[in-house]
């Protein structure tokens, strides 16, 4: 078992609502956790450290011990000016799970582990996975081809299997998870949990604008473009937004954390956007995914038994 049985008992689905800049706010996270899905959010989505403190306090107050856990996402890149202050707040609030991104988790591992907090790290290549494993992470979020926002380019079938050969911790499959059947497929492949982002952008609790959510409903995977010109890292974004943006292109590899916080209205989307057909509330979305997951499980059992 690579994920704590105690944590799994709190989940209605083996699923994380992915952290998304400008999208994942306190309402979305609370709704996800109340309905049995891990709720994640970038700490920089809170406008200030004091606001992050308030968000964490509200989440603690409104979510009982049986709710799915929150999983704040901490950008560990050196350009994150709030890194130390945000880390202090996460530790002070006793957060049980953190997801690190854009850089090595090594500098924050001791603080989080000393506080009893598990650390999952975003990785986009096998080499990044190996470095994170060496740093002592508890889990890996594999950013595969087709994931929304900052992404990787590895085939998910190959990536999950390659990482499972070298890692017995938790594996989270990210990229192209559009419905409950895809969640089950990720588990069959060898992942413990799946990451779903694009579907949660198009919910009523999302911080995304109505224009952005409507664009997701009318888009398909053919409308998603991979580019490094916005953040300096490869990212999947809606072509409709890219074609109308006014900012100057960024050189590949020239990442700065402040570009994310200064552009919270960018329209990211993964290939799973083909599965976005309406704008439900989070509870309705999770119930729908749960039904799809259960049906896929039943069909799989029946097929294997025949």
Tab-separated table of C-alpha atoms in Angstrom:
chain	number	residue	atom	x	y	z
A	1	UNK	CA	0.000	0.000	0.000
A	2	UNK	CA	1.633	3.253	-1.128
A	3	UNK	CA	-1.025	5.612	0.223
A	4	UNK	CA	-2.039	5.570	3.877
A	5	UNK	CA	-5.167	3.429	4.436
A	6	UNK	CA	-6.358	6.089	6.889
A	7	UNK	CA	-6.214	8.688	4.116
A	8	UNK	CA	-7.910	6.428	1.583
A	9	UNK	CA	-10.844	5.918	3.970
A	10	UNK	CA	-11.495	9.663	3.758
A	11	UNK	CA	-11.731	9.647	-0.041
A	12	UNK	CA	-14.807	9.015	-2.146
A	13	UNK	CA	-12.475	8.759	-5.140
A	14	UNK	CA	-8.698	8.267	-5.531
A	15	UNK	CA	-8.526	11.809	-6.879
A	16	UNK	CA	-6.868	15.178	-6.286
A	17	UNK	CA	-8.459	18.394	-7.519
A	18	UNK	CA	-5.274	19.838	-9.002
A	19	UNK	CA	-3.843	23.188	-7.853
A	20	UNK	CA	-4.360	25.835	-10.531
A	21	UNK	CA	-3.136	29.425	-10.545
A	22	UNK	CA	-5.976	31.909	-10.508
A	23	UNK	CA	-8.546	29.098	-10.298
A	24	UNK	CA	-8.206	27.095	-7.071
A	25	UNK	CA	-9.581	29.127	-4.184
A	26	UNK	CA	-10.867	28.383	-0.733
A	27	UNK	CA	-14.433	27.622	-1.871
A	28	UNK	CA	-13.325	25.087	-4.484
A	29	UNK	CA	-10.949	23.358	-2.049
A	30	UNK	CA	-13.544	23.137	0.726
A	31	UNK	CA	-16.186	21.780	-1.664
A	32	UNK	CA	-13.772	19.159	-3.036
A	33	UNK	CA	-12.714	17.973	0.418
A	34	UNK	CA	-16.303	17.842	1.691
A	35	UNK	CA	-17.148	15.550	-1.193
A	36	UNK	CA	-14.262	13.147	-0.742
A	37	UNK	CA	-11.612	14.510	-3.105
A	38	UNK	CA	-8.256	15.946	-2.031
A	39	UNK	CA	-8.428	19.712	-2.534
A	40	UNK	CA	-5.261	21.468	-3.639
A	41	UNK	CA	-4.413	25.110	-4.305
A	42	UNK	CA	-1.244	27.101	-5.004
A	43	UNK	CA	-0.374	29.084	-1.891
A	44	UNK	CA	0.261	32.118	-4.105
A	45	UNK	CA	-3.453	32.177	-4.993
A	46	UNK	CA	-3.993	33.716	-1.561
A	47	UNK	CA	-3.198	37.414	-2.199
A	48	UNK	CA	-0.934	37.682	0.857
A	49	UNK	CA	0.599	35.586	3.604
A	50	UNK	CA	-2.061	36.869	5.997
A	51	UNK	CA	-4.772	35.792	3.549
A	52	UNK	CA	-3.148	32.372	3.275
A	53	UNK	CA	-3.336	32.179	7.058
A	54	UNK	CA	-7.036	33.030	6.917
A	55	UNK	CA	-7.691	30.488	4.131
A	56	UNK	CA	-6.007	27.721	6.115
A	57	UNK	CA	-7.910	28.685	9.256
A	58	UNK	CA	-11.244	28.636	7.445
A	59	UNK	CA	-10.474	25.276	5.841
A	60	UNK	CA	-9.591	23.822	9.230
A	61	UNK	CA	-12.763	25.231	10.811
A	62	UNK	CA	-15.126	24.054	8.069
A	63	UNK	CA	-13.679	20.625	7.297
A	64	UNK	CA	-14.120	17.847	9.820
A	65	UNK	CA	-11.689	15.061	10.584
A	66	UNK	CA	-13.452	12.739	8.138
A	67	UNK	CA	-13.163	15.123	5.167
A	68	UNK	CA	-10.557	14.546	2.486
A	69	UNK	CA	-7.326	16.402	3.260
A	70	UNK	CA	-6.238	19.679	1.768
A	71	UNK	CA	-2.930	19.666	-0.121
A	72	UNK	CA	-1.486	23.161	-0.529
A	73	UNK	CA	0.853	23.529	-3.495
A	74	UNK	CA	4.111	25.332	-2.733
A	75	UNK	CA	6.293	26.666	-5.560
A	76	UNK	CA	9.832	25.931	-4.341
A	77	UNK	CA	11.630	27.851	-7.094
A	78	UNK	CA	14.153	30.383	-5.706
A	79	UNK	CA	12.212	33.259	-7.289
A	80	UNK	CA	9.253	32.633	-4.951
A	81	UNK	CA	9.629	35.541	-2.528
A	82	UNK	CA	6.940	34.107	-0.234
A	83	UNK	CA	8.452	30.639	0.005
A	84	UNK	CA	9.689	30.837	3.600
A	85	UNK	CA	6.675	32.729	4.910
A	86	UNK	CA	4.184	30.405	3.222
A	87	UNK	CA	6.100	27.379	4.478
A	88	UNK	CA	5.905	28.758	8.023
A	89	UNK	CA	2.123	29.128	7.747
A	90	UNK	CA	1.654	25.607	6.388
A	91	UNK	CA	3.666	24.128	9.238
A	92	UNK	CA	1.893	26.280	11.842
A	93	UNK	CA	-1.487	25.024	10.648
A	94	UNK	CA	-0.417	21.384	10.785
A	95	UNK	CA	-1.081	20.689	7.114
A	96	UNK	CA	-0.816	16.940	6.524
A	97	UNK	CA	0.031	16.946	2.800
A	98	UNK	CA	1.903	19.424	0.593
A	99	UNK	CA	2.611	19.317	-3.141
A	100	UNK	CA	5.822	21.040	-4.258
A	101	UNK	CA	6.440	22.285	-7.783
A	102	UNK	CA	9.005	24.020	-10.015
A	103	UNK	CA	12.211	22.912	-8.372
A	104	UNK	CA	13.732	20.423	-5.990
A	105	UNK	CA	11.748	19.711	-2.814
A	106	UNK	CA	14.991	19.006	-0.920
A	107	UNK	CA	15.228	22.404	0.858
A	108	UNK	CA	11.773	22.042	2.439
A	109	UNK	CA	11.754	18.316	3.210
A	110	UNK	CA	13.142	18.483	6.752
A	111	UNK	CA	10.689	21.186	7.899
A	112	UNK	CA	7.663	19.361	6.561
A	113	UNK	CA	8.677	15.906	7.717
A	114	UNK	CA	9.529	17.201	11.193
A	115	UNK	CA	5.991	18.573	11.325
A	116	UNK	CA	4.509	15.227	10.259
A	117	UNK	CA	3.549	16.514	6.814
A	118	UNK	CA	3.831	14.264	3.746
A	119	UNK	CA	5.432	15.782	0.652
A	120	UNK	CA	4.434	15.010	-2.929
A	121	UNK	CA	6.520	16.585	-5.705
A	122	UNK	CA	5.585	17.534	-9.263
A	123	UNK	CA	7.933	15.939	-11.795
A	124	UNK	CA	7.909	16.014	-15.585
A	125	UNK	CA	10.845	13.728	-16.420
A	126	UNK	CA	12.327	10.506	-15.097
A	127	UNK	CA	15.448	12.399	-14.051
A	128	UNK	CA	13.348	14.818	-11.992
A	129	UNK	CA	11.579	11.850	-10.420
A	130	UNK	CA	14.916	10.280	-9.462
A	131	UNK	CA	16.079	13.511	-7.819
A	132	UNK	CA	12.841	13.881	-5.870
A	133	UNK	CA	13.053	10.264	-4.704
A	134	UNK	CA	16.624	10.896	-3.521
A	135	UNK	CA	15.339	13.907	-1.570
A	136	UNK	CA	12.956	11.628	0.323
A	137	UNK	CA	9.528	12.570	-1.026
A	138	UNK	CA	6.493	10.550	-0.038
A	139	UNK	CA	4.814	10.820	-3.422
A	140	UNK	CA	5.307	11.957	-7.005
A	141	UNK	CA	2.869	13.801	-9.244
A	142	UNK	CA	3.745	12.752	-12.792
A	143	UNK	CA	3.027	15.615	-15.198
A	144	UNK	CA	2.449	13.821	-18.480
A	145	UNK	CA	1.633	14.909	-22.017
A	146	UNK	CA	-1.728	16.641	-22.130
A	147	UNK	CA	-1.810	17.951	-18.572
A	148	UNK	CA	-3.163	21.475	-18.244
A	149	UNK	CA	-0.974	24.381	-17.183
A	150	UNK	CA	2.679	23.563	-16.585
A	151	UNK	CA	3.156	20.089	-17.974
A	152	UNK	CA	5.501	17.394	-19.143
A	153	UNK	CA	5.754	15.685	-22.495
A	154	UNK	CA	6.197	12.027	-21.488
A	155	UNK	CA	3.668	9.385	-22.467
A	156	UNK	CA	1.650	8.547	-19.313
A	157	UNK	CA	1.780	4.777	-19.926
A	158	UNK	CA	5.568	4.805	-20.145
A	159	UNK	CA	6.086	7.375	-17.370
A	160	UNK	CA	3.972	5.648	-14.724
A	161	UNK	CA	5.498	2.260	-15.420
A	162	UNK	CA	9.065	3.602	-15.410
A	163	UNK	CA	8.559	5.389	-12.099
A	164	UNK	CA	6.824	2.430	-10.481
A	165	UNK	CA	9.915	0.325	-11.177
A	166	UNK	CA	12.059	2.620	-9.009
A	167	UNK	CA	9.607	4.031	-6.457
A	168	UNK	CA	7.319	2.373	-3.926
A	169	UNK	CA	5.769	5.611	-2.690
A	170	UNK	CA	2.565	7.229	-3.881
A	171	UNK	CA	2.220	7.944	-7.595
A	172	UNK	CA	-0.274	10.495	-8.896
A	173	UNK	CA	-1.062	10.430	-12.625
A	174	UNK	CA	-1.651	13.887	-14.086
A	175	UNK	CA	-2.725	14.594	-17.637
A	176	UNK	CA	-5.832	13.703	-19.616
A	177	UNK	CA	-7.958	12.606	-16.638
A	178	UNK	CA	-11.389	13.603	-17.915
A	179	UNK	CA	-13.796	11.278	-16.087
A	180	UNK	CA	-14.209	8.379	-13.682
A	181	UNK	CA	-13.156	5.799	-16.257
A	182	UNK	CA	-9.833	7.622	-16.673
A	183	UNK	CA	-9.362	7.632	-12.884
A	184	UNK	CA	-9.763	3.852	-12.844
A	185	UNK	CA	-7.424	3.509	-15.823
A	186	UNK	CA	-4.750	5.434	-13.918
A	187	UNK	CA	-5.048	2.963	-11.048
A	188	UNK	CA	-4.859	-0.033	-13.378
A	189	UNK	CA	-1.711	1.467	-14.858
A	190	UNK	CA	-0.097	1.556	-11.428
A	191	UNK	CA	-0.895	5.021	-10.059
A	192	UNK	CA	-2.440	5.374	-6.615
A	193	UNK	CA	-4.258	8.622	-7.299
A	194	UNK	CA	-5.228	10.739	-10.283
A	195	UNK	CA	-4.959	14.503	-10.771
A	196	UNK	CA	-7.909	16.302	-12.340
A	197	UNK	CA	-7.752	20.009	-13.080
A	198	UNK	CA	-9.596	21.131	-16.193
A	199	UNK	CA	-12.964	19.735	-15.096
A	200	UNK	CA	-12.696	21.650	-11.810
A	201	UNK	CA	-11.964	24.934	-13.601
A	202	UNK	CA	-15.454	24.709	-15.101
A	203	UNK	CA	-17.253	24.575	-11.742
A	204	UNK	CA	-19.278	27.238	-9.997
A	205	UNK	CA	-16.859	27.399	-7.048
A	206	UNK	CA	-13.880	28.061	-9.328
A	207	UNK	CA	-12.196	31.473	-9.320
A	208	UNK	CA	-12.152	31.372	-13.146
A	209	UNK	CA	-14.146	34.022	-14.971
A	210	UNK	CA	-17.406	33.116	-16.674
A	211	UNK	CA	-15.736	33.808	-20.041
A	212	UNK	CA	-12.969	31.336	-19.238
A	213	UNK	CA	-15.388	28.640	-18.097
A	214	UNK	CA	-17.575	29.130	-21.176
A	215	UNK	CA	-14.464	28.795	-23.362
A	216	UNK	CA	-13.737	25.413	-21.767
A	217	UNK	CA	-17.238	24.163	-22.576
A	218	UNK	CA	-16.902	25.019	-26.274
A	219	UNK	CA	-13.281	23.797	-26.594
A	220	UNK	CA	-11.809	20.420	-27.466
A	221	UNK	CA	-8.312	19.025	-27.117
A	222	UNK	CA	-7.544	20.453	-30.570
A	223	UNK	CA	-7.887	23.920	-29.039
A	224	UNK	CA	-5.093	23.322	-26.514
A	225	UNK	CA	-1.630	24.579	-27.406
A	226	UNK	CA	1.690	23.681	-25.746
A	227	UNK	CA	3.958	26.698	-25.294
A	228	UNK	CA	6.796	28.019	-23.120
A	229	UNK	CA	6.183	31.619	-24.134
A	230	UNK	CA	4.064	32.561	-21.118
A	231	UNK	CA	5.910	31.257	-18.044
A	232	UNK	CA	9.170	29.999	-19.529
A	233	UNK	CA	8.119	26.408	-18.832
A	234	UNK	CA	6.077	24.178	-21.149
A	235	UNK	CA	2.402	24.788	-20.446
A	236	UNK	CA	-0.888	23.746	-22.016
A	237	UNK	CA	-3.106	26.775	-22.648
A	238	UNK	CA	-6.200	27.539	-24.677
A	239	UNK	CA	-5.283	28.856	-28.117
A	240	UNK	CA	-8.171	31.323	-27.883
A	241	UNK	CA	-6.470	33.059	-24.948
A	242	UNK	CA	-2.973	32.798	-26.423
A	243	UNK	CA	-4.044	34.416	-29.675
A	244	UNK	CA	-5.439	37.426	-27.820
A	245	UNK	CA	-2.858	37.961	-25.098
A	246	UNK	CA	-0.866	41.190	-25.083
A	247	UNK	CA	2.172	40.173	-23.018
A	248	UNK	CA	5.543	39.709	-24.705
A	249	UNK	CA	6.741	36.108	-25.135
A	250	UNK	CA	9.122	34.681	-22.521
A	251	UNK	CA	12.261	32.758	-23.430
A	252	UNK	CA	12.135	29.015	-22.777
A	253	UNK	CA	13.532	28.183	-19.344
A	254	UNK	CA	13.259	31.756	-18.028
A	255	UNK	CA	10.790	30.957	-15.253
A	256	UNK	CA	9.966	33.490	-12.550
A	257	UNK	CA	7.323	32.842	-9.923
A	258	UNK	CA	6.054	36.423	-10.083
A	259	UNK	CA	4.925	35.851	-13.685
A	260	UNK	CA	2.373	33.380	-12.368
A	261	UNK	CA	1.031	35.674	-9.687
A	262	UNK	CA	0.923	38.670	-12.043
A	263	UNK	CA	-1.029	36.733	-14.695
A	264	UNK	CA	-3.752	34.894	-12.757
A	265	UNK	CA	-6.214	35.216	-15.628
A	266	UNK	CA	-4.377	32.990	-18.108
A	267	UNK	CA	-6.560	30.276	-19.603
A	268	UNK	CA	-4.894	26.925	-19.057
A	269	UNK	CA	-6.515	23.650	-20.098
A	270	UNK	CA	-5.474	20.057	-20.590
A	271	UNK	CA	-6.442	17.595	-23.294
A	272	UNK	CA	-9.276	16.475	-21.023
A	273	UNK	CA	-11.097	19.686	-21.992
A	274	UNK	CA	-12.907	17.566	-24.581
A	275	UNK	CA	-14.873	16.147	-21.663
A	276	UNK	CA	-16.050	19.535	-20.312
A	277	UNK	CA	-19.667	20.035	-21.367
A	278	UNK	CA	-21.251	22.154	-18.642
A	279	UNK	CA	-20.551	24.227	-15.525
A	280	UNK	CA	-21.763	22.237	-12.497
A	281	UNK	CA	-21.066	22.785	-8.834
A	282	UNK	CA	-18.264	20.716	-7.324
A	283	UNK	CA	-20.604	18.294	-5.553
A	284	UNK	CA	-22.416	17.515	-8.803
A	285	UNK	CA	-19.143	17.030	-10.668
A	286	UNK	CA	-17.730	14.641	-8.063
A	287	UNK	CA	-20.967	12.664	-7.931
A	288	UNK	CA	-20.828	12.335	-11.717
A	289	UNK	CA	-17.204	11.177	-11.652
A	290	UNK	CA	-18.009	8.707	-8.854
A	291	UNK	CA	-20.801	7.202	-10.940
A	292	UNK	CA	-18.522	6.869	-13.956
A	293	UNK	CA	-15.809	5.294	-11.793
A	294	UNK	CA	-18.207	2.742	-10.288
A	295	UNK	CA	-19.647	1.863	-13.696
A	296	UNK	CA	-16.171	1.404	-15.174
A	297	UNK	CA	-15.207	-0.853	-12.267
A	298	UNK	CA	-18.309	-2.988	-12.735
A	299	UNK	CA	-17.727	-3.276	-16.474
A	300	UNK	CA	-14.107	-4.247	-15.912
A	301	UNK	CA	-15.046	-6.963	-13.426
A	302	UNK	CA	-17.708	-8.324	-15.773
A	303	UNK	CA	-15.284	-8.344	-18.686
A	304	UNK	CA	-12.623	-10.199	-16.715
A	305	UNK	CA	-15.167	-12.728	-15.472
A	306	UNK	CA	-16.486	-13.548	-18.939
